[in-house]
Amino acid sequence: MATYEYCCGDCGRFEVRLPIGTATAVRDCPECHRPAPRVFSSPYLSSVPPAEAAARAREEQSREAPEVVTSVPPKRRREQPPHPALSRLPRP
């Protein structure tokens, strides 16, 4: 079963569950019984993981108002903890 979305001019959007490939281009609105055309929408956008939703929001915002860099960021020095095996090696 697939979920198809239709949009009534008076009542707004409504969804209908039908077998895949059986949706018609127009369906009667369940409230006012007027013909409503089928609209295409992205599936399951509300179930996107929070990290992915945040990344999409940042990407969307960067289209209109990108962050501007005015200087080169300082280099961060990573200090790695010494490996335990290195302490047992002979020293010159």
PDB file of C-alpha atoms in Angstrom:
ATOM      1  CA  MET A   1       0.000   0.000   0.000  1.00  0.00           C
ATOM      2  CA  ALA A   2       1.168   3.489  -0.811  1.00  0.00           C
ATOM      3  CA  THR A   3       0.027   6.861   0.503  1.00  0.00           C
ATOM      4  CA  TYR A   4      -1.125   9.319  -2.153  1.00  0.00           C
ATOM      5  CA  GLU A   5      -1.806  12.976  -1.480  1.00  0.00           C
ATOM      6  CA  TYR A   6      -4.548  15.089  -3.036  1.00  0.00           C
ATOM      7  CA  CYS A   7      -5.326  18.793  -2.614  1.00  0.00           C
ATOM      8  CA  CYS A   8      -8.883  20.117  -2.476  1.00  0.00           C
ATOM      9  CA  GLY A   9      -9.234  23.806  -3.318  1.00  0.00           C
ATOM     10  CA  ASP A  10     -11.641  24.352  -0.400  1.00  0.00           C
ATOM     11  CA  CYS A  11     -10.704  21.789   2.260  1.00  0.00           C
ATOM     12  CA  GLY A  12      -6.929  21.489   1.762  1.00  0.00           C
ATOM     13  CA  ARG A  13      -4.746  18.392   1.492  1.00  0.00           C
ATOM     14  CA  PHE A  14      -5.794  14.855   2.306  1.00  0.00           C
ATOM     15  CA  GLU A  15      -4.144  11.455   1.988  1.00  0.00           C
ATOM     16  CA  VAL A  16      -5.457   8.193   0.552  1.00  0.00           C
ATOM     17  CA  ARG A  17      -3.878   4.737   0.965  1.00  0.00           C
ATOM     18  CA  LEU A  18      -4.129   2.646  -2.195  1.00  0.00           C
ATOM     19  CA  PRO A  19      -2.219  -0.214  -3.818  1.00  0.00           C
ATOM     20  CA  ILE A  20       0.871   0.994  -5.675  1.00  0.00           C
ATOM     21  CA  GLY A  21       0.107   2.297  -9.157  1.00  0.00           C
ATOM     22  CA  THR A  22      -3.660   2.551  -8.724  1.00  0.00           C
ATOM     23  CA  ALA A  23      -3.936   6.250  -7.848  1.00  0.00           C
ATOM     24  CA  THR A  24      -5.910   8.420 -10.252  1.00  0.00           C
ATOM     25  CA  ALA A  25      -5.014  11.989 -11.246  1.00  0.00           C
ATOM     26  CA  VAL A  26      -8.204  13.326  -9.616  1.00  0.00           C
ATOM     27  CA  ARG A  27     -10.144  12.028  -6.601  1.00  0.00           C
ATOM     28  CA  ASP A  28     -13.244  13.305  -4.814  1.00  0.00           C
ATOM     29  CA  CYS A  29     -12.620  15.156  -1.548  1.00  0.00           C
ATOM     30  CA  PRO A  30     -13.914  13.136   1.436  1.00  0.00           C
ATOM     31  CA  GLU A  31     -15.458  16.275   3.020  1.00  0.00           C
ATOM     32  CA  CYS A  32     -17.004  18.334   0.215  1.00  0.00           C
ATOM     33  CA  HIS A  33     -16.996  15.655  -2.542  1.00  0.00           C
ATOM     34  CA  ARG A  34     -15.474  18.047  -5.099  1.00  0.00           C
ATOM     35  CA  PRO A  35     -12.740  16.796  -7.467  1.00  0.00           C
ATOM     36  CA  ALA A  36      -9.235  17.263  -6.033  1.00  0.00           C
ATOM     37  CA  PRO A  37      -6.066  16.875  -8.143  1.00  0.00           C
ATOM     38  CA  ARG A  38      -3.237  14.638  -6.986  1.00  0.00           C
ATOM     39  CA  VAL A  39      -0.138  16.426  -5.668  1.00  0.00           C
ATOM     40  CA  PHE A  40       3.332  14.953  -5.378  1.00  0.00           C
ATOM     41  CA  SER A  41       5.220  15.242  -2.111  1.00  0.00           C
ATOM     42  CA  SER A  42       8.399  13.823  -0.622  1.00  0.00           C
ATOM     43  CA  PRO A  43       7.809  10.704   1.475  1.00  0.00           C
ATOM     44  CA  TYR A  44       8.653  10.458   5.165  1.00  0.00           C
ATOM     45  CA  LEU A  45      10.329  13.853   5.587  1.00  0.00           C
ATOM     46  CA  SER A  46       9.071  14.031   9.150  1.00  0.00           C
ATOM     47  CA  SER A  47      10.978  10.863  10.088  1.00  0.00           C
ATOM     48  CA  VAL A  48      14.416  12.231   9.161  1.00  0.00           C
ATOM     49  CA  PRO A  49      17.012  11.765  11.932  1.00  0.00           C
ATOM     50  CA  PRO A  50      17.704  15.000  13.876  1.00  0.00           C
ATOM     51  CA  ALA A  51      21.339  15.221  12.730  1.00  0.00           C
ATOM     52  CA  GLU A  52      20.325  14.957   9.080  1.00  0.00           C
ATOM     53  CA  ALA A  53      17.523  17.494   9.547  1.00  0.00           C
ATOM     54  CA  ALA A  54      19.997  19.940  11.119  1.00  0.00           C
ATOM     55  CA  ALA A  55      22.457  19.427   8.250  1.00  0.00           C
ATOM     56  CA  ARG A  56      19.706  20.052   5.704  1.00  0.00           C
ATOM     57  CA  ALA A  57      18.630  23.202   7.552  1.00  0.00           C
ATOM     58  CA  ARG A  58      22.229  24.525   7.581  1.00  0.00           C
ATOM     59  CA  GLU A  59      22.578  23.774   3.889  1.00  0.00           C
ATOM     60  CA  GLU A  60      19.292  25.516   3.132  1.00  0.00           C
ATOM     61  CA  GLN A  61      20.302  28.570   5.165  1.00  0.00           C
ATOM     62  CA  SER A  62      23.719  28.764   3.486  1.00  0.00           C
ATOM     63  CA  ARG A  63      22.012  29.262   0.120  1.00  0.00           C
ATOM     64  CA  GLU A  64      20.553  32.602   1.156  1.00  0.00           C
ATOM     65  CA  ALA A  65      22.997  33.805   3.832  1.00  0.00           C
ATOM     66  CA  PRO A  66      26.354  31.997   3.609  1.00  0.00           C
ATOM     67  CA  GLU A  67      28.862  32.374   6.414  1.00  0.00           C
ATOM     68  CA  VAL A  68      31.711  34.663   5.416  1.00  0.00           C
ATOM     69  CA  VAL A  69      35.236  33.877   6.627  1.00  0.00           C
ATOM     70  CA  THR A  70      37.394  36.957   7.254  1.00  0.00           C
ATOM     71  CA  SER A  71      40.593  35.237   8.394  1.00  0.00           C
ATOM     72  CA  VAL A  72      42.308  31.879   8.412  1.00  0.00           C
ATOM     73  CA  PRO A  73      41.433  29.890  11.533  1.00  0.00           C
ATOM     74  CA  PRO A  74      44.368  29.035  13.827  1.00  0.00           C
ATOM     75  CA  LYS A  75      45.877  25.600  13.507  1.00  0.00           C
ATOM     76  CA  ARG A  76      44.898  23.254  16.249  1.00  0.00           C
ATOM     77  CA  ARG A  77      47.639  21.035  17.521  1.00  0.00           C
ATOM     78  CA  ARG A  78      46.572  17.551  18.362  1.00  0.00           C
ATOM     79  CA  GLU A  79      48.400  15.925  21.172  1.00  0.00           C
ATOM     80  CA  GLN A  80      48.193  12.194  20.891  1.00  0.00           C
ATOM     81  CA  PRO A  81      48.684  10.121  24.002  1.00  0.00           C
ATOM     82  CA  PRO A  82      51.828   8.016  23.802  1.00  0.00           C
ATOM     83  CA  HIS A  83      51.318   4.415  22.876  1.00  0.00           C
ATOM     84  CA  PRO A  84      52.000   2.079  25.844  1.00  0.00           C
ATOM     85  CA  ALA A  85      54.337  -0.079  23.784  1.00  0.00           C
ATOM     86  CA  LEU A  86      56.591   2.890  22.988  1.00  0.00           C
ATOM     87  CA  SER A  87      57.555   3.325  26.653  1.00  0.00           C
ATOM     88  CA  ARG A  88      59.176  -0.138  26.684  1.00  0.00           C
ATOM     89  CA  LEU A  89      61.436   0.525  23.696  1.00  0.00           C
ATOM     90  CA  PRO A  90      65.172   1.061  24.412  1.00  0.00           C
ATOM     91  CA  ARG A  91      66.264   4.675  24.358  1.00  0.00           C
ATOM     92  CA  PRO A  92      69.608   5.814  22.926  1.00  0.00           C
TER      93      PRO A  92
END
